[in-house]
Coordinates of C-alpha atoms in Angstrom, one line a residue:
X1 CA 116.9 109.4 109.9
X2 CA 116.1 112.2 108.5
X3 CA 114.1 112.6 105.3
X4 CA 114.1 115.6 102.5
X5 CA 111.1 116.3 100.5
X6 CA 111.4 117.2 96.8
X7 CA 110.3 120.9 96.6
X8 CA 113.1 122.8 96.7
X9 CA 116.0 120.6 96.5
X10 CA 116.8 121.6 92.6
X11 CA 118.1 124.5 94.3
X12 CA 120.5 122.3 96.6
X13 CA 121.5 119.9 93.5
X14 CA 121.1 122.8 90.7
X15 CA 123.9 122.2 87.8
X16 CA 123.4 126.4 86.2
X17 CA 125.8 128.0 88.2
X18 CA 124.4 132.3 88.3
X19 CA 127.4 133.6 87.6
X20 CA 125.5 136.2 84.9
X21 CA 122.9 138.5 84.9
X22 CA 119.2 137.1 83.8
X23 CA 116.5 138.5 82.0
X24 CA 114.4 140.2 84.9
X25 CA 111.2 140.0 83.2
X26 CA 111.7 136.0 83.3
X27 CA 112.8 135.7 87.1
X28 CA 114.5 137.8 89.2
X29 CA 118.7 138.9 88.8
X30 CA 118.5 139.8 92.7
X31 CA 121.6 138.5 94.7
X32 CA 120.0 138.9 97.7
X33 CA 119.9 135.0 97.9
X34 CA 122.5 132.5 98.7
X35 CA 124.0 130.5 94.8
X36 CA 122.5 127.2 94.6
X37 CA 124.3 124.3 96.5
X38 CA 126.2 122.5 93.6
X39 CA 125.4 118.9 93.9
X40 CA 127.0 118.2 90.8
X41 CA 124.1 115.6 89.1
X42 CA 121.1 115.9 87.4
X43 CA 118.0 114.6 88.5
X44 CA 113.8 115.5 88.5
X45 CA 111.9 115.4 91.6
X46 CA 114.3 114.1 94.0
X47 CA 114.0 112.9 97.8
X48 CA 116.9 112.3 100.0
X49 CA 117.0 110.5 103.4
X50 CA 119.9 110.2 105.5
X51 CA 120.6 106.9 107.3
X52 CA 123.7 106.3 109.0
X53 CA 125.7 109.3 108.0
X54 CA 125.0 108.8 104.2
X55 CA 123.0 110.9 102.1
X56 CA 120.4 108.4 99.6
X57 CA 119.2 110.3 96.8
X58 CA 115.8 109.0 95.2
X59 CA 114.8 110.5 92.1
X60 CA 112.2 109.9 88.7
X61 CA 113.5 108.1 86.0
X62 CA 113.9 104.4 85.2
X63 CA 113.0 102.2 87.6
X64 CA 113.5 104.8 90.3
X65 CA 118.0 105.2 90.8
X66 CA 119.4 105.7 94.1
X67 CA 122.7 107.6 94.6
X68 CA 124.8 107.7 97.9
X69 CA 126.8 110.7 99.2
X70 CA 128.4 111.5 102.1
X71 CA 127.1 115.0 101.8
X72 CA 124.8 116.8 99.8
X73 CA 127.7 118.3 97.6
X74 CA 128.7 114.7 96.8
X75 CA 130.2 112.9 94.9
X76 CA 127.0 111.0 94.1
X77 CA 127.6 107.6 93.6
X78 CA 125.1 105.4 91.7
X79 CA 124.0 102.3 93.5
X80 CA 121.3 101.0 92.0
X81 CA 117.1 100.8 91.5
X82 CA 114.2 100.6 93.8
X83 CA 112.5 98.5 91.1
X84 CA 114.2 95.5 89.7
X85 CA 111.8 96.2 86.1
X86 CA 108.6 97.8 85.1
X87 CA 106.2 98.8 87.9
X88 CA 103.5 96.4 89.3
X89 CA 100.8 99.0 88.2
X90 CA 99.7 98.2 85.1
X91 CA 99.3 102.1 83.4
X92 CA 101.0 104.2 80.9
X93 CA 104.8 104.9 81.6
X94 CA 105.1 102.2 83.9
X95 CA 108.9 102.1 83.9
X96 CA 109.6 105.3 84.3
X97 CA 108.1 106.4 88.0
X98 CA 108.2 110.1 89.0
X99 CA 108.3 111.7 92.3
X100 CA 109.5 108.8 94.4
X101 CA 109.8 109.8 98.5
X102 CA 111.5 107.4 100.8
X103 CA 110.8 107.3 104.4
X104 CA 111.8 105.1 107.1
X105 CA 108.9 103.9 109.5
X106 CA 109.0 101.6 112.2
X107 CA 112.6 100.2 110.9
X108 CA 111.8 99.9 107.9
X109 CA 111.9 101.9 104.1
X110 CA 109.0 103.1 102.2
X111 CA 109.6 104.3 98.7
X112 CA 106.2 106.2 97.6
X113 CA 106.5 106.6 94.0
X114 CA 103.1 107.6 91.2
X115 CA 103.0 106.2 87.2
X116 CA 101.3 108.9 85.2
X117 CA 102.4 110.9 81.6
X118 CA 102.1 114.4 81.1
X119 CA 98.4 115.9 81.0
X120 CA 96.2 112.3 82.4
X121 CA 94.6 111.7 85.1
X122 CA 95.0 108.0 84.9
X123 CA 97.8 107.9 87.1
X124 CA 98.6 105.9 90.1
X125 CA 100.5 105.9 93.5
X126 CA 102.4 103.1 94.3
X127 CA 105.0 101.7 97.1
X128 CA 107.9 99.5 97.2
X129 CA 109.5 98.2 100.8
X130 CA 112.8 97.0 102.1
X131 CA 114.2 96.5 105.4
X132 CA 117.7 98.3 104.1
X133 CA 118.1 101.6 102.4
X134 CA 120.4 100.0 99.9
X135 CA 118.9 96.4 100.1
X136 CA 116.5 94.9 97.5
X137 CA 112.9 96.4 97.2
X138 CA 109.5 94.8 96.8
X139 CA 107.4 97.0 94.7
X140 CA 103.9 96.2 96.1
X141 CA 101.9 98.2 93.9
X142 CA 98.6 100.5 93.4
X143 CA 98.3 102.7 96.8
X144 CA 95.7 105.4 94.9
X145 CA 94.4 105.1 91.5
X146 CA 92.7 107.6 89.5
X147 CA 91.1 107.9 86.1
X148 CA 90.8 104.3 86.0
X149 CA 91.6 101.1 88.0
X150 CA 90.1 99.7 91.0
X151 CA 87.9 101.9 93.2
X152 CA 88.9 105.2 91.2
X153 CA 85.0 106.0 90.8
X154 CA 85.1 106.8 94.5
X155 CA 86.0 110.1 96.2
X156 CA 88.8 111.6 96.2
X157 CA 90.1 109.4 93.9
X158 CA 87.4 110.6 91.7
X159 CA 87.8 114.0 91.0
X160 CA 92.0 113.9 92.0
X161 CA 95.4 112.7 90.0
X162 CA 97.3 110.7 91.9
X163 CA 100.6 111.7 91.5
X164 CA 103.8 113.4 93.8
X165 CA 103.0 111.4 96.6
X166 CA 104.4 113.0 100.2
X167 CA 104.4 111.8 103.7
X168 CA 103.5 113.3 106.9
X169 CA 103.6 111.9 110.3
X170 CA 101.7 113.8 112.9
X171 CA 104.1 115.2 115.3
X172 CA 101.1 115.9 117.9
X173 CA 99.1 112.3 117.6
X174 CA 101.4 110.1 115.3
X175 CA 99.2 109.9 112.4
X176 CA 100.6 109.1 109.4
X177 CA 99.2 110.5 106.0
X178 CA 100.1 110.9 102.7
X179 CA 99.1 114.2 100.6
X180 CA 99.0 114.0 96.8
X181 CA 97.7 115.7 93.5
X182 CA 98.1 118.2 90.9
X183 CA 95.7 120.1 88.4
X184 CA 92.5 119.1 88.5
X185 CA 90.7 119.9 91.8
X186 CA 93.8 120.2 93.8
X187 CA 95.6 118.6 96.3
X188 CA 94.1 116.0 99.4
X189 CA 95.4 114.3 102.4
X190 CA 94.6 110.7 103.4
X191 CA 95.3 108.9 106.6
X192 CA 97.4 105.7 106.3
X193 CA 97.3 102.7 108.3
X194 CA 99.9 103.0 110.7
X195 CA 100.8 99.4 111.1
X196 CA 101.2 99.2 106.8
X197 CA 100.9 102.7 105.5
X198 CA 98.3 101.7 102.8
X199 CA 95.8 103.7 102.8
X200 CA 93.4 103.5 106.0
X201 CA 90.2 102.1 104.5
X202 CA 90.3 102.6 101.1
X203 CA 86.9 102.2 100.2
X204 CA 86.2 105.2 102.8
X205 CA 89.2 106.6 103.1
X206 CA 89.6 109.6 105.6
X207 CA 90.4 112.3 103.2
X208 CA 90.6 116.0 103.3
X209 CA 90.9 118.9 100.7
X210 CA 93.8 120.9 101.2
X211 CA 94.1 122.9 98.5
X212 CA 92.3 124.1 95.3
X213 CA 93.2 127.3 93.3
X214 CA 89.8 128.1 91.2
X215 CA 90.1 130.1 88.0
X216 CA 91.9 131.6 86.6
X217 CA 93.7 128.3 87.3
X218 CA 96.8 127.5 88.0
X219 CA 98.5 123.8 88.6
X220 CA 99.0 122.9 92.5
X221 CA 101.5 120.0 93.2
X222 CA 104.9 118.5 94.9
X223 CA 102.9 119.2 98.0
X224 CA 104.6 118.3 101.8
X225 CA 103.7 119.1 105.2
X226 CA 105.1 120.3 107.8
X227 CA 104.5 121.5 111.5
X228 CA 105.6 124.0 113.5
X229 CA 103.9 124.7 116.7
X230 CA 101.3 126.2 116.8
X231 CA 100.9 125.7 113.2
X232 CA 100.6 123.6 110.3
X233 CA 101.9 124.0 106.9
X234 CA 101.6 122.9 103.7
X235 CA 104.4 123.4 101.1
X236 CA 103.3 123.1 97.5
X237 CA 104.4 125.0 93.4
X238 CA 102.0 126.6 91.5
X239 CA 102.1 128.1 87.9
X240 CA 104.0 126.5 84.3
X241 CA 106.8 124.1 85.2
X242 CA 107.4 122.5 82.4
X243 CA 107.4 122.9 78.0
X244 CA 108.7 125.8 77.5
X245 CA 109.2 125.4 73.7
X246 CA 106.5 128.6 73.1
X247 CA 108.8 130.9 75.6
X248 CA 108.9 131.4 79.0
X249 CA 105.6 131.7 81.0
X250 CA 105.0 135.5 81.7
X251 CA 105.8 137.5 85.2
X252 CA 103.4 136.1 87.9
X253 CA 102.8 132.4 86.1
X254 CA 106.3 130.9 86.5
X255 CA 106.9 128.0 88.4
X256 CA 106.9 128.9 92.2
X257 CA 106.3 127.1 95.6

């Protein structure tokens, strides 16, 4: 098994081929990079696991869809949802999850996913479970809530937006975690229960402030670990990512992890 995180794979399944020159005071025209990988379908905040040879794409939209390749060019084939309907947790845009990441742990499949909208911090982090990457899924609900919803008044939860969910195993110990957030004061890490992965005492969870970008501000989020002895690190964008109706954001705000 071996799981993809989010940041970063638009430029494996990116659908603009650069084939002309761009305006350099919106992003760089350098070719000093490779083109994009071509996956050939459009998706938002995607996660990809490979399990037996077979690529599983995850990605935000209704319900959370799957699609299975046998490479990350594809062809992607649709296979289904992770949820059969709308969301156990009861909040705004309940059917339309964003951010899933799937993992497997301990033989079975974890599908983190958060239910938010666009500028609130009542959002939530939920999972769903199955015991086959393309079986059925039992959404079981609220991991994290923020904004409202049971024990958002405590800390982190309190001053956080529970949303992009990521997981993180501790190479060195085994530990599992999960890091979240965006806007607001940043992003955190809490230790899971390694026999469930809910969240290791919730009421006092074990939490720690990874990052926070004081003024002037810009958004942190899609956050995942990594390690690499002797160091750990922690991926994560920064800047305008989204609504660009008003024009482009200028030279040093853009989008960027």
């Amino acid at each position: 098994m071996v799981p993809f995180t989010w940041l970063g794979l638009a430029l494996l399944l990116c659908l603009v081929p650069l084939t002309t020159s761009v305006d350099s005071n919106i992003v760089s025209d350098t070719e000093a990079y490779p083109l994009p990988n071509q996956g050939n379908i459009i998706t938002h905040d995607p996660s990809i696991i490979q399990v037996n040879g077979y690529y599983y794409l995850f990605m935000g939209g209704v319900h959370i869809p799957v699609h299975k390749a046998a490479n990350l060019d594809g062809p992607w084939e649709y296979i289904g949802t992770v949820l059969a309907g709308p969301s156990e947790i009861d909040k705004v845009n309940r059917t339309r999850p964003w951010a899933p990441m799937t993992i497997e742990w301990n033989n079975r499949f974890y599908c983190f996913y958060c239910i938010s909208d666009t500028g609130r911090r009542d959002s939530a982090i939920g999972v769903a479970t199955s015991d086959s990457i393309a079986g059925t899924w039992t959404d079981h609900g609220v991991l994290i809530n923020t904004g409202e919803g049971d024990l958002s008044h405590i800390y982190p939860y309190n001053v956080s937006n529970a949303i992009d969910p990521a997981f993180f195993a501790d190479p060195l110990t085994g530990t599992p975690y999960l890091q979240y957030g965006s806007f607001w004061d940043g992003i955190f890490q809490l230790r899971l229960d390694p026999t469930t992965l809910t969240i290791d005492h919730p009421a006092h969870p074990d939490s720690t402030h990874l990052i926070y970008v004081p003024e002037p501000r810009k958004p942190e989020e899609g956050s995942f670990m990594s390690y690499k002895a002797p160091y750990y690190y922690l991926w994560f964008s920064h800047g305008k990512c989204c609504q660009f109706s008003r024009g482009f954001p200028p030279m040093g705000a853009e989008y960027v992890g």
